[in-house]
């Protein structure tokens, strides 16, 4: 589903990824751990084009991403297969939970508005937020926000979810809410690539764990 | 008491010293005031003019020096009341209104209103026949005549600009007292004196405090003496002002009666308020229109475009808007671009405020976290779509409160346009208050009008803010 081949990435003088290779099978659950500043987020962001890389290639499904001055554009096709969830949620504050979820289907895919909103309600219900569609993000708890963010990513029907420390900003209860949702997605066959520093995430999702250290990946 | 004694002595001494210098303080405005009182072009430290000569003659007859005090024309009567001046002599026309506020002396000059048109405009043969607005000065007999005949007017503060704008075809004619026309327009080949017998004559007199009746009687006698001696005639002849009008005695007080009732000044004040509102709205619209591409260029543009936008913002934030207005209105005609006063005002404020609005928008765009761009990109939204659907709505919410306070500031700043002869609310207040001397009531009404507009505006902005902040994270 996702393959990195000898990906190199340098910021100014600092080499963050020194030829990283990784293969993720469809339906597989992989966690990337490693010391702070190792480049875990950077690696994840290279996969959907939020960051660029200097050498190597990344394959997502049938699409191949090569180094480019415009990484967003280079990864545009790959991005249609990928959803992303962030540590700090990044919900759209001026839109309700339902509108957050329906925004991209309506304006990117051209889904008819009423159908998109109905689908958004279904997705919200599937992450345990039935009845919260009219709530604005600021009125939701951290765990609720992160579940809206997951529903928002799912609305574009991705084949894989990229998760960057999605439970790190949450208390224990909220963490388990979010992990329950991710576990169910995994059980349904969703491919998950998670960056985390929490053992609980690795254990709860029974994931394959790879460690990023000194610019290279290794087993734990 | 023992402690008070030195103080009393000091006070007595001061009074005595003050009394010893019993000069008569005569107020007039030398700012562009030819041929009445003005700065000698050859020696700008010196004031000259026919009223300067007359003051010297008065001093001689009274046996008491008359000392010139520079005082703004429109505030002369206030200066008397405040005790800054003993005499006001500056082409003050005898009107019932003035006679009610001050003690007016016997007249020393009989003026007539002189209509001046362009030499190449043969249609303008009388006041009624001249096209376009008629230029004049504020609080003069000429202005009151234009009001009385309901003619479109344009009110200036200086005596040079009306004739200048006439040459530039911004006004159809100029109506001012003959001495002014003689001095500023007679030798201009582009201009032509129009003989309109319907124009009234009137008198100039010296204004004093009503309480100073003794002084007033001495001044009256002195003027009579100068007239009978022929000294007055000599002064007027020296300035080319002697004419047949001076020999026939006019009946004093024949000028149009103008009482400043509420019903007379309030509609004028309202029209000033309307001008202020229209000017603010038009200027703000232009500012916003210019600021959007400026902010976009500064935020997203390539380097040269960004530098240009930055230069624009720095230029207009660093230059007073007053200078911009002067440049647009008086400077551009030299380059062949003639803007109307309204166009100059709207463009001037629009250009100036665009710089401030652009900074507000830039800050507002910057206040939306990059995470929002990334989240939208990860959902497959293009940059343009993200800007329109995600970033702009959040930026507007950030920009709205400072924009509203800028609008209120602009609303008050519009009072600057009086320098290019647009009469808005503050200028209208000055004109009305100075001619009626009802500073208090007209001032309160003016403040009420300003507040009637700015308060609801503030309320509206707070409402919008509250409504839009519902979604704030
Ligand atoms: N835009 C950038 N410009 C320059 N350096 C950057 C940039 N983004 C990240 N870096 C640097 O690259 C290195 C890797 O950053 P990254 O965020 O990928 O690490 P991380 O493993 O996710 O760390 P953490 O566990 O703290 O989230 C860090 O040293 C960081 O300072
Ligand atoms: Mg990170």
XYZ file of C-alpha atoms and ligand atoms in Angstrom:
725
model
C 0.000 0.000 0.000
C 2.755 2.436 1.007
C 6.445 2.045 0.253
C 9.377 4.382 0.966
C 12.580 3.684 -0.995
C 15.823 5.281 0.161
C 14.143 8.577 1.085
C 16.591 11.332 2.012
C 15.667 14.645 3.516
C 17.922 17.459 4.712
C 16.968 20.686 6.477
C 19.684 23.276 5.869
C 22.641 21.300 7.276
C 20.800 18.702 9.301
C 20.061 15.375 7.615
C 16.786 14.149 9.072
C 16.113 11.158 6.842
C 19.251 9.448 5.587
C 17.861 6.944 3.117
C 14.762 5.537 4.806
C 12.985 2.533 3.368
C 9.712 1.124 4.646
C 6.940 -1.041 3.228
C 3.416 -1.030 4.623
C 1.029 -3.710 3.377
C -2.674 -3.041 2.845
C -4.521 -3.385 6.162
C -1.279 -3.311 8.117
C -0.835 -1.243 11.258
C 2.592 0.290 11.706
C 3.778 2.591 14.467
C 6.857 4.746 14.119
C 8.572 5.602 17.390
C 11.858 7.228 18.134
C 13.476 10.086 20.049
C 12.125 13.587 19.836
C 13.420 15.452 16.800
C 14.299 12.222 15.010
C 12.175 13.150 12.001
C 9.071 11.022 12.588
C 6.642 13.795 11.687
C 8.732 14.730 8.695
C 8.661 11.181 7.431
C 4.887 10.991 7.762
C 4.413 14.352 6.044
C 6.594 13.290 3.108
C 4.063 10.545 2.349
C 1.177 12.961 1.666
C 3.218 15.884 0.362
C 3.036 18.239 3.354
C 6.834 17.997 3.332
C 9.193 17.432 0.440
C 12.202 15.121 0.250
C 15.455 15.308 -1.665
C 16.154 11.780 -2.902
C 14.448 8.422 -3.243
C 10.786 7.735 -3.989
C 7.544 7.050 -2.195
C 4.856 4.811 -3.638
C 1.242 5.045 -2.531
C -0.990 2.482 -4.216
C -0.511 3.008 -7.946
C 1.066 6.478 -7.499
C 4.759 7.271 -7.258
C 6.028 10.479 -5.618
C 9.453 11.778 -6.602
C 11.440 14.709 -5.159
C 9.888 17.996 -6.263
C 10.038 21.704 -5.566
C 6.270 21.560 -5.144
C 5.729 18.520 -2.916
C 2.014 19.235 -2.477
C 1.471 18.951 -6.211
C 3.797 15.944 -6.590
C 1.757 14.058 -3.990
C -1.678 15.247 -5.138
C -2.752 11.921 -6.614
C -1.341 9.926 -3.694
C -3.202 12.184 -1.281
C -6.574 11.022 -2.613
C -5.812 7.636 -1.009
C -4.568 9.079 2.283
C -6.212 10.705 5.271
C -4.280 12.545 7.962
C -4.973 13.227 11.618
C -2.924 15.710 13.652
C -1.914 15.971 17.271
C -3.627 19.376 17.608
C -6.782 18.359 15.649
C -6.810 21.397 13.297
C -10.568 21.352 13.021
C -12.005 24.348 11.134
C -13.160 26.562 14.001
C -15.787 28.463 12.025
C -17.638 25.302 10.966
C -19.802 22.897 12.977
C -18.641 19.309 13.466
C -20.959 18.197 10.661
C -19.742 20.932 8.313
C -16.126 20.099 9.143
C -16.726 16.543 8.007
C -18.745 17.499 4.921
C -16.500 20.375 3.771
C -14.093 18.425 1.564
C -16.672 16.028 0.056
C -18.827 19.000 -0.992
C -16.110 21.330 -2.251
C -13.450 18.906 -3.493
C -15.507 15.970 -4.688
C -18.627 17.925 -5.620
C -20.904 15.675 -3.567
C -24.417 17.064 -3.331
C -24.725 19.056 -0.125
C -27.591 17.219 1.517
C -26.051 13.811 0.817
C -22.681 14.969 2.156
C -24.243 16.237 5.379
C -26.177 13.013 5.878
C -22.983 11.026 5.325
C -21.211 13.306 7.816
C -23.815 12.466 10.453
C -23.255 8.748 9.797
C -19.505 9.164 10.167
C -19.913 11.146 13.367
C -22.169 8.418 14.740
C -19.551 5.803 13.781
C -16.958 7.542 15.961
C -19.442 7.798 18.845
C -20.525 11.394 18.269
C -24.142 10.938 17.195
C -26.030 14.128 18.020
C -22.928 16.342 18.106
C -23.204 17.484 14.475
C -24.269 21.028 15.329
C -21.525 21.597 17.888
C -18.707 24.011 17.090
C -15.212 22.633 17.762
C -14.518 24.922 20.709
C -17.433 23.373 22.620
C -16.066 19.829 22.259
C -13.638 17.991 24.549
C -10.196 16.951 23.261
C -11.263 13.343 22.681
C -14.388 14.494 20.853
C -12.377 16.880 18.683
C -9.964 14.149 17.679
C -12.815 11.843 16.767
C -14.361 14.582 14.607
C -10.955 14.939 12.939
C -10.900 11.206 12.216
C -14.435 11.351 10.798
C -13.370 14.314 8.656
C -10.466 12.293 7.229
C -12.704 9.259 6.662
C -15.199 11.359 4.711
C -12.798 11.408 1.774
C -12.743 7.586 1.817
C -8.996 7.071 2.195
C -7.333 3.659 2.030
C -4.787 4.582 4.681
C -4.735 6.963 7.649
C -1.585 8.837 8.671
C -1.726 9.692 12.382
C 0.802 12.046 14.008
C 0.716 11.733 17.808
C -3.057 11.697 17.696
C -3.432 10.739 21.352
C -0.564 12.739 22.838
C -2.619 15.794 23.738
C -5.390 13.796 25.408
C -6.099 12.528 28.903
C -6.353 8.767 29.540
C -10.076 8.490 28.974
C -9.983 10.467 25.748
C -7.003 8.413 24.591
C -8.907 5.199 24.935
C -11.925 6.697 23.114
C -9.698 7.546 20.178
C -7.819 4.241 20.314
C -11.142 2.362 20.281
C -12.081 4.139 17.079
C -8.704 3.395 15.500
C -8.868 -0.262 16.574
C -12.254 -0.638 14.939
C -10.989 0.965 11.742
C -8.061 -1.438 11.799
C -10.410 -4.363 12.269
C -12.348 -3.163 9.219
C -9.162 -3.334 7.141
C -7.937 0.270 7.199
C -4.189 0.715 6.767
C -2.758 2.782 9.653
C 0.619 4.489 9.953
C 0.967 6.070 13.372
C 3.727 8.212 14.788
C 3.692 7.978 18.550
C 5.862 7.854 21.627
C 3.244 6.070 23.723
C 3.677 2.336 24.364
C -0.049 2.071 25.019
C -0.779 2.898 21.389
C 1.582 0.220 20.103
C 0.108 -2.362 22.454
C -3.558 -1.495 22.077
C -3.357 -1.677 18.274
C -1.024 -4.695 18.226
C 1.036 -2.824 15.702
C 4.306 -3.541 13.958
C 6.744 -1.124 15.545
C 9.591 0.529 13.720
C 12.024 2.955 15.316
C 13.471 6.018 13.595
C 16.896 6.837 14.984
C 19.797 8.756 13.450
C 17.936 9.126 10.175
C 17.370 5.426 9.650
C 14.653 2.921 10.515
C 15.236 -0.175 12.531
C 13.272 -2.683 14.572
C 12.898 -2.064 18.283
C -2.896 89.465 56.605
C 0.807 89.986 57.055
C 1.373 87.163 54.610
C -1.083 88.558 52.120
C 0.496 91.968 52.050
C 3.470 91.182 49.781
C 1.098 89.357 47.447
C -1.212 92.345 47.254
C 1.718 94.644 46.595
C 2.849 92.380 43.807
C -0.621 92.321 42.297
C -0.906 96.107 42.421
C 2.491 96.382 40.807
C 1.546 93.997 38.033
C -1.684 95.866 37.356
C 0.225 99.118 37.287
C 2.821 97.734 34.896
C 0.054 96.330 32.706
C -1.776 99.639 32.766
C 1.348 101.591 31.858
C 1.563 99.794 28.549
C -1.933 100.905 27.498
C -1.623 99.794 23.945
C -4.716 98.959 21.969
C -4.500 95.391 20.801
C -5.876 95.124 17.306
C -6.633 91.671 15.923
C -6.570 90.721 12.256
C -5.541 87.724 10.165
C -2.423 88.356 8.089
C -2.525 84.847 6.616
C -3.041 85.538 2.905
C -4.988 88.653 3.837
C -4.034 91.089 1.091
C -4.776 93.909 0.662
C -6.175 94.283 4.188
C -3.392 93.015 6.414
C -0.695 90.737 5.082
C 2.974 89.894 5.256
C 5.165 92.073 3.069
C 6.495 89.784 0.309
C 9.771 91.759 0.362
C 10.102 91.565 4.136
C 7.908 88.787 5.531
C 8.487 89.880 9.124
C 6.552 93.052 8.402
C 2.794 93.282 8.043
C 1.413 95.773 5.544
C -1.991 96.561 4.086
C -4.525 99.355 4.036
C -5.794 98.431 7.466
C -2.240 98.588 8.809
C -1.984 102.130 7.486
C -5.400 102.925 8.912
C -4.402 101.548 12.309
C -1.349 103.817 12.266
C -3.537 106.826 11.494
C -5.938 105.849 14.276
C -3.063 105.544 16.710
C -1.896 109.016 15.720
C -5.320 110.604 16.260
C -5.943 108.702 19.506
C -2.465 109.423 20.797
C -2.137 105.783 21.720
C -0.269 103.064 19.792
C -2.377 100.409 18.102
C -0.579 97.105 18.187
C -1.211 94.329 15.653
C -2.086 90.869 17.001
C -2.259 87.948 14.575
C -5.671 86.293 15.045
C -7.598 83.813 12.949
C -10.177 85.699 10.907
C -13.125 83.533 11.825
C -12.359 83.838 15.547
C -11.983 87.598 15.780
C -15.199 88.246 17.676
C -14.409 85.399 20.031
C -11.004 87.026 20.581
C -12.744 90.211 21.710
C -14.954 88.300 24.119
C -12.011 86.369 25.504
C -10.166 89.626 26.111
C -7.302 88.760 23.757
C -8.134 91.795 21.622
C -9.499 95.308 22.078
C -10.266 95.957 18.422
C -11.057 93.706 15.498
C -10.489 95.363 12.133
C -10.176 92.952 9.219
C -12.744 93.685 6.537
C -15.554 92.831 8.945
C -18.825 93.582 7.189
C -21.571 95.305 9.114
C -24.355 92.768 9.559
C -27.234 92.654 12.040
C -25.751 89.460 13.360
C -22.392 91.060 14.111
C -24.027 94.188 15.435
C -25.827 91.942 17.896
C -22.602 90.363 19.106
C -20.212 93.287 19.192
C -20.108 97.067 19.214
C -19.400 98.131 15.622
C -17.757 101.445 14.893
C -18.644 103.939 12.211
C -17.740 102.400 8.858
C -14.321 103.114 7.348
C -14.875 101.570 3.927
C -17.801 100.883 1.610
C -17.317 97.593 -0.187
C -19.153 96.032 -3.051
C -19.203 92.383 -3.977
C -17.230 91.735 -7.140
C -18.045 88.838 -9.432
C -15.057 87.441 -11.336
C -15.362 84.944 -14.197
C -12.981 83.369 -16.678
C -12.047 85.527 -19.614
C -13.010 82.719 -22.004
C -16.458 82.285 -20.479
C -18.716 84.909 -22.070
C -21.907 83.304 -20.708
C -21.197 84.512 -17.194
C -22.638 88.013 -17.340
C -24.271 88.134 -13.908
C -24.313 86.037 -10.768
C -27.390 84.153 -11.955
C -25.856 83.362 -15.351
C -22.632 81.765 -14.152
C -22.345 77.995 -14.403
C -21.231 75.696 -11.637
C -20.523 76.461 -8.028
C -19.497 79.976 -7.028
C -16.328 80.200 -4.976
C -16.198 82.419 -1.916
C -14.813 82.680 1.614
C -16.544 81.402 4.729
C -18.513 83.738 6.985
C -18.552 86.654 4.556
C -21.316 88.791 3.095
C -20.646 87.060 -0.215
C -21.319 83.638 1.267
C -24.503 84.828 2.891
C -25.673 86.289 -0.420
C -25.086 82.957 -2.171
C -27.057 81.231 0.575
C -29.849 83.751 0.319
C -30.099 83.222 -3.440
C -29.763 79.448 -3.006
C -26.810 79.222 -5.402
C -24.328 76.362 -5.333
C -21.230 77.574 -3.519
C -17.788 76.369 -2.662
C -16.280 77.818 0.478
C -12.515 78.397 0.756
C -10.296 79.437 3.630
C -7.702 81.409 1.712
C -8.066 84.164 -0.853
C -5.689 82.749 -3.464
C -7.351 79.353 -3.968
C -10.758 80.560 -5.226
C -9.204 82.426 -8.178
C -6.808 79.573 -8.780
C -9.618 77.042 -8.959
C -11.539 79.406 -11.229
C -8.611 79.293 -13.650
C -8.663 75.485 -13.340
C -12.417 75.425 -14.176
C -13.275 73.850 -10.842
C -15.720 76.672 -10.115
C -17.816 78.843 -12.416
C -17.021 82.212 -10.843
C -15.709 83.852 -7.697
C -17.752 86.220 -5.562
C -15.723 88.228 -3.074
C -15.295 91.740 -1.792
C -13.885 94.181 -4.310
C -10.579 94.809 -2.490
C -9.763 91.102 -2.652
C -10.689 90.902 -6.322
C -8.615 94.006 -7.064
C -5.560 92.540 -5.467
C -5.745 88.914 -6.545
C -7.643 88.882 -9.839
C -7.293 92.263 -11.574
C -3.984 91.507 -13.262
C -4.748 87.885 -14.165
C -5.268 87.740 -17.959
C -7.302 84.533 -17.610
C -9.909 86.281 -15.478
C -12.476 88.970 -16.098
C -14.461 91.309 -13.795
C -18.218 90.969 -14.318
C -20.362 94.009 -13.641
C -23.507 92.854 -11.854
C -25.495 95.807 -10.505
C -27.694 93.451 -8.468
C -24.803 92.796 -6.112
C -25.134 94.644 -2.825
C -22.787 97.077 -1.168
C -21.946 97.244 2.475
C -19.587 98.621 5.089
C -16.499 97.547 6.915
C -16.380 98.579 10.547
C -14.187 97.993 13.573
C -15.643 95.576 16.120
C -15.227 96.102 19.861
C -16.682 94.679 23.043
C -20.095 96.125 23.831
C -18.816 96.853 27.331
C -16.093 99.120 25.920
C -18.487 101.894 24.955
C -16.014 104.638 25.934
C -13.360 103.203 23.640
C -15.955 102.756 20.914
C -16.906 106.428 21.030
C -13.259 107.497 20.809
C -12.793 105.192 17.796
C -15.960 106.562 16.139
C -14.693 110.137 16.582
C -11.265 109.171 15.295
C -12.712 107.585 12.155
C -14.910 110.665 11.545
C -11.850 112.890 11.974
C -9.731 110.795 9.546
C -12.587 110.950 7.022
C -13.024 114.715 7.261
C -9.261 115.392 7.292
C -8.868 113.359 4.093
C -6.391 110.981 5.741
C -8.737 108.051 5.182
C -8.984 108.888 1.499
C -5.198 109.047 1.246
C -4.822 105.604 2.764
C -7.409 104.118 0.421
C -5.917 105.847 -2.613
C -2.495 104.481 -1.751
C -3.960 100.976 -2.046
C -6.037 101.711 -5.141
C -9.224 101.326 -3.154
C -10.680 104.812 -3.418
C -13.788 104.935 -5.602
C -17.097 106.713 -5.932
C -18.720 104.336 -3.457
C -16.709 105.906 -0.672
C -18.310 109.329 -1.206
C -21.951 108.361 -0.999
C -23.118 107.598 2.506
C -24.990 104.302 2.631
C -27.627 103.503 5.113
C -26.002 101.228 7.631
C -27.652 97.877 8.223
C -29.237 97.370 4.819
C -27.620 93.958 4.414
C -29.758 90.856 4.282
C -31.047 89.993 7.680
C -29.758 86.645 8.787
C -30.803 85.413 12.179
C -29.278 82.136 13.242
C -32.309 80.161 14.258
C -32.204 76.408 14.846
C -34.253 75.896 11.717
C -31.620 77.711 9.746
C -28.449 76.079 11.073
C -29.589 72.541 11.738
C -30.353 71.578 8.106
C -26.930 72.926 7.125
C -25.343 70.829 9.864
C -27.259 67.777 8.645
C -26.041 68.266 5.107
C -22.506 68.417 6.520
C -23.144 65.124 8.323
C -24.386 63.549 5.098
C -21.214 64.668 3.325
C -19.138 63.133 6.104
C -20.966 59.805 5.886
C -20.818 59.592 2.084
C -17.169 60.548 2.068
C -16.290 57.970 4.736
C -18.207 55.170 3.064
C -16.798 55.876 -0.406
C -13.238 56.225 0.935
C -13.484 53.035 2.996
C -14.862 51.110 0.030
C -11.922 52.233 -2.079
C -9.485 51.454 0.749
C -10.816 47.911 1.147
C -10.746 47.356 -2.609
C -7.087 48.378 -2.763
C -6.090 46.681 0.480
C -7.152 43.160 -0.547
C -4.679 42.801 -3.452
C -2.050 44.638 -1.387
C -2.373 42.201 1.511
C -2.463 39.248 -0.887
C 0.694 40.521 -2.609
C 2.463 40.983 0.727
C 1.440 37.562 1.994
C 1.532 35.311 -1.063
C 3.203 37.364 -3.819
C 6.600 36.756 -5.420
C 9.459 38.822 -4.051
C 9.296 41.887 -6.364
C 5.529 42.195 -5.943
C 5.905 41.848 -2.196
C 8.526 44.602 -2.161
C 6.243 46.894 -4.156
C 3.302 46.308 -1.839
C 5.530 46.884 1.179
C 6.794 50.134 -0.320
C 3.220 51.281 -0.874
C 2.225 50.510 2.700
C 5.280 52.215 4.188
C 4.825 55.279 1.968
C 1.210 55.901 2.836
C 1.606 55.083 6.502
C 4.504 57.517 6.701
C 2.965 60.492 4.905
C 0.231 62.628 6.492
C -3.073 62.276 4.694
C -3.310 66.066 4.667
C -0.263 66.213 2.412
C -1.786 63.593 0.126
C -4.957 65.655 -0.156
C -3.008 68.829 -0.957
C -0.922 66.991 -3.522
C -3.906 65.441 -5.266
C -5.941 68.604 -5.349
C -3.429 71.406 -5.779
C -0.356 69.529 -7.010
C -1.727 67.275 -9.737
C -3.172 70.073 -11.921
C 0.445 71.044 -12.635
C 0.758 67.648 -14.323
C -2.467 68.182 -16.213
C -4.689 66.035 -13.952
C -7.620 67.981 -12.579
C -9.559 66.149 -9.901
C -12.737 67.473 -8.380
C -12.548 68.085 -4.647
C -14.708 65.031 -4.029
C -12.594 62.777 -6.206
C -9.420 64.076 -4.563
C -10.871 63.478 -1.094
C -12.083 59.935 -1.794
C -8.877 58.969 -3.607
C -6.701 60.576 -0.933
C -8.384 58.828 1.973
C -8.775 55.627 -0.025
C -5.051 55.482 -0.832
C -4.109 56.347 2.718
C -6.428 53.959 4.511
C -5.674 51.141 2.049
C -2.213 50.991 3.626
C -3.689 50.500 7.096
C -6.342 48.045 5.943
C -3.726 46.028 4.045
C -1.746 45.657 7.269
C -4.850 44.553 9.119
C -5.606 41.920 6.483
C -2.022 40.743 6.427
C -2.024 40.301 10.191
C -5.410 38.596 10.032
C -4.206 36.160 7.365
C -1.093 35.511 9.425
C -3.226 34.840 12.487
C -4.693 31.731 10.834
C -2.309 28.896 11.816
C -0.429 27.009 9.063
C -1.981 23.892 10.532
C -5.264 24.986 8.981
C -3.656 25.133 5.524
C -2.123 21.693 6.101
C -5.327 20.125 7.370
C -7.178 21.427 4.319
C -4.400 20.260 1.983
C -4.471 16.795 3.538
C -8.172 16.669 2.620
C -7.318 17.415 -1.005
C -8.405 21.067 -0.921
C -6.531 23.315 -3.343
C -4.770 26.473 -2.118
C -7.442 28.709 -3.653
C -10.253 26.683 -2.132
C -8.535 26.639 1.247
C -8.102 30.389 1.116
C -11.727 31.015 0.237
C -13.430 28.458 2.470
C -11.095 28.048 5.432
C -8.652 30.942 5.834
C -10.700 33.936 4.685
C -13.665 33.385 7.016
C -11.309 33.120 9.988
C -9.257 36.130 8.881
C -12.357 38.281 8.422
C -13.306 37.607 12.002
C -9.883 38.735 13.177
C -9.902 41.784 10.897
C -13.379 43.049 11.653
C -12.842 44.816 15.006
C -9.733 46.773 13.890
C -11.480 47.569 10.599
C -14.414 49.033 12.454
C -12.232 51.195 14.632
C -10.364 52.300 11.494
C -13.655 53.242 9.939
C -14.556 55.340 12.960
C -11.114 56.962 12.751
C -11.619 57.649 9.044
C -15.039 59.016 9.818
C -13.415 61.599 12.093
C -10.407 62.123 9.806
C -12.684 63.283 7.007
C -12.787 66.629 8.803
C -9.412 67.268 7.109
C -11.035 67.721 3.702
C -11.948 71.305 4.493
C -8.471 72.133 3.156
C -9.666 71.245 -0.314
C -12.971 73.033 0.091
C -15.298 70.142 0.852
C -17.673 71.192 3.606
C -18.297 68.223 5.886
C -19.623 68.099 9.408
C -16.746 69.652 11.372
C -16.186 72.369 8.777
C -19.887 73.106 8.705
C -19.765 73.401 12.477
C -16.881 75.875 12.304
C -18.624 77.942 9.681
C -21.949 77.992 11.494
C -20.512 78.493 14.968
C -18.235 81.291 13.910
C -20.889 83.160 12.015
C -23.571 82.685 14.655
C -21.265 82.617 17.691
C -23.375 79.763 19.032
C -20.391 77.563 19.725
C -22.070 75.654 22.510
C -25.407 74.606 21.081
C -24.154 73.943 17.552
C -21.137 72.141 19.024
C -23.360 69.858 21.072
C -25.549 69.179 18.053
C -22.442 68.366 15.990
C -21.099 65.987 18.624
C -24.519 64.347 18.816
C -24.499 63.826 15.045
C -21.026 62.255 15.144
C -22.046 59.975 17.985
C -25.325 59.084 16.289
C -23.219 57.516 13.566
C -20.162 56.147 15.364
C -21.949 54.573 18.343
C -24.236 52.285 16.309
C -21.198 51.378 14.242
C -19.334 50.200 17.342
C -22.427 48.314 18.473
C -22.747 46.611 15.107
C -19.125 45.528 15.177
C -19.496 44.044 18.652
C -22.602 42.167 17.491
C -20.837 40.722 14.472
C -17.852 39.822 16.580
C -20.016 37.985 19.083
C -21.886 36.194 16.301
C -18.769 35.075 14.522
C -16.824 34.131 17.611
C -19.300 31.264 18.195
C -16.948 29.029 16.226
C -13.749 30.163 17.892
C -11.504 27.268 18.916
N 10.477 23.312 8.402
C 11.616 22.952 9.021
N 12.745 23.685 8.835
C 13.899 23.337 9.445
N 14.012 22.308 10.268
C 12.918 21.540 10.515
C 11.666 21.845 9.903
N 10.776 20.910 10.312
C 11.448 20.077 11.151
N 12.729 20.460 11.261
C 13.754 19.781 12.043
O 13.818 18.457 11.609
C 14.004 17.597 12.695
C 12.910 16.542 12.713
O 11.681 17.172 13.011
P 10.348 16.330 13.212
O 9.278 17.246 13.618
O 10.110 15.498 12.022
O 10.767 15.397 14.431
P 9.866 14.418 15.287
O 10.585 13.134 15.315
O 8.490 14.445 14.811
O 9.964 15.064 16.730
P 8.885 15.098 17.901
O 8.878 13.774 18.519
O 9.390 16.148 18.833
O 7.569 15.455 17.258
C 14.028 18.437 13.945
O 15.349 18.652 14.319
C 13.410 19.714 13.513
O 13.997 20.779 14.206
Mg 6.619 15.126 15.575
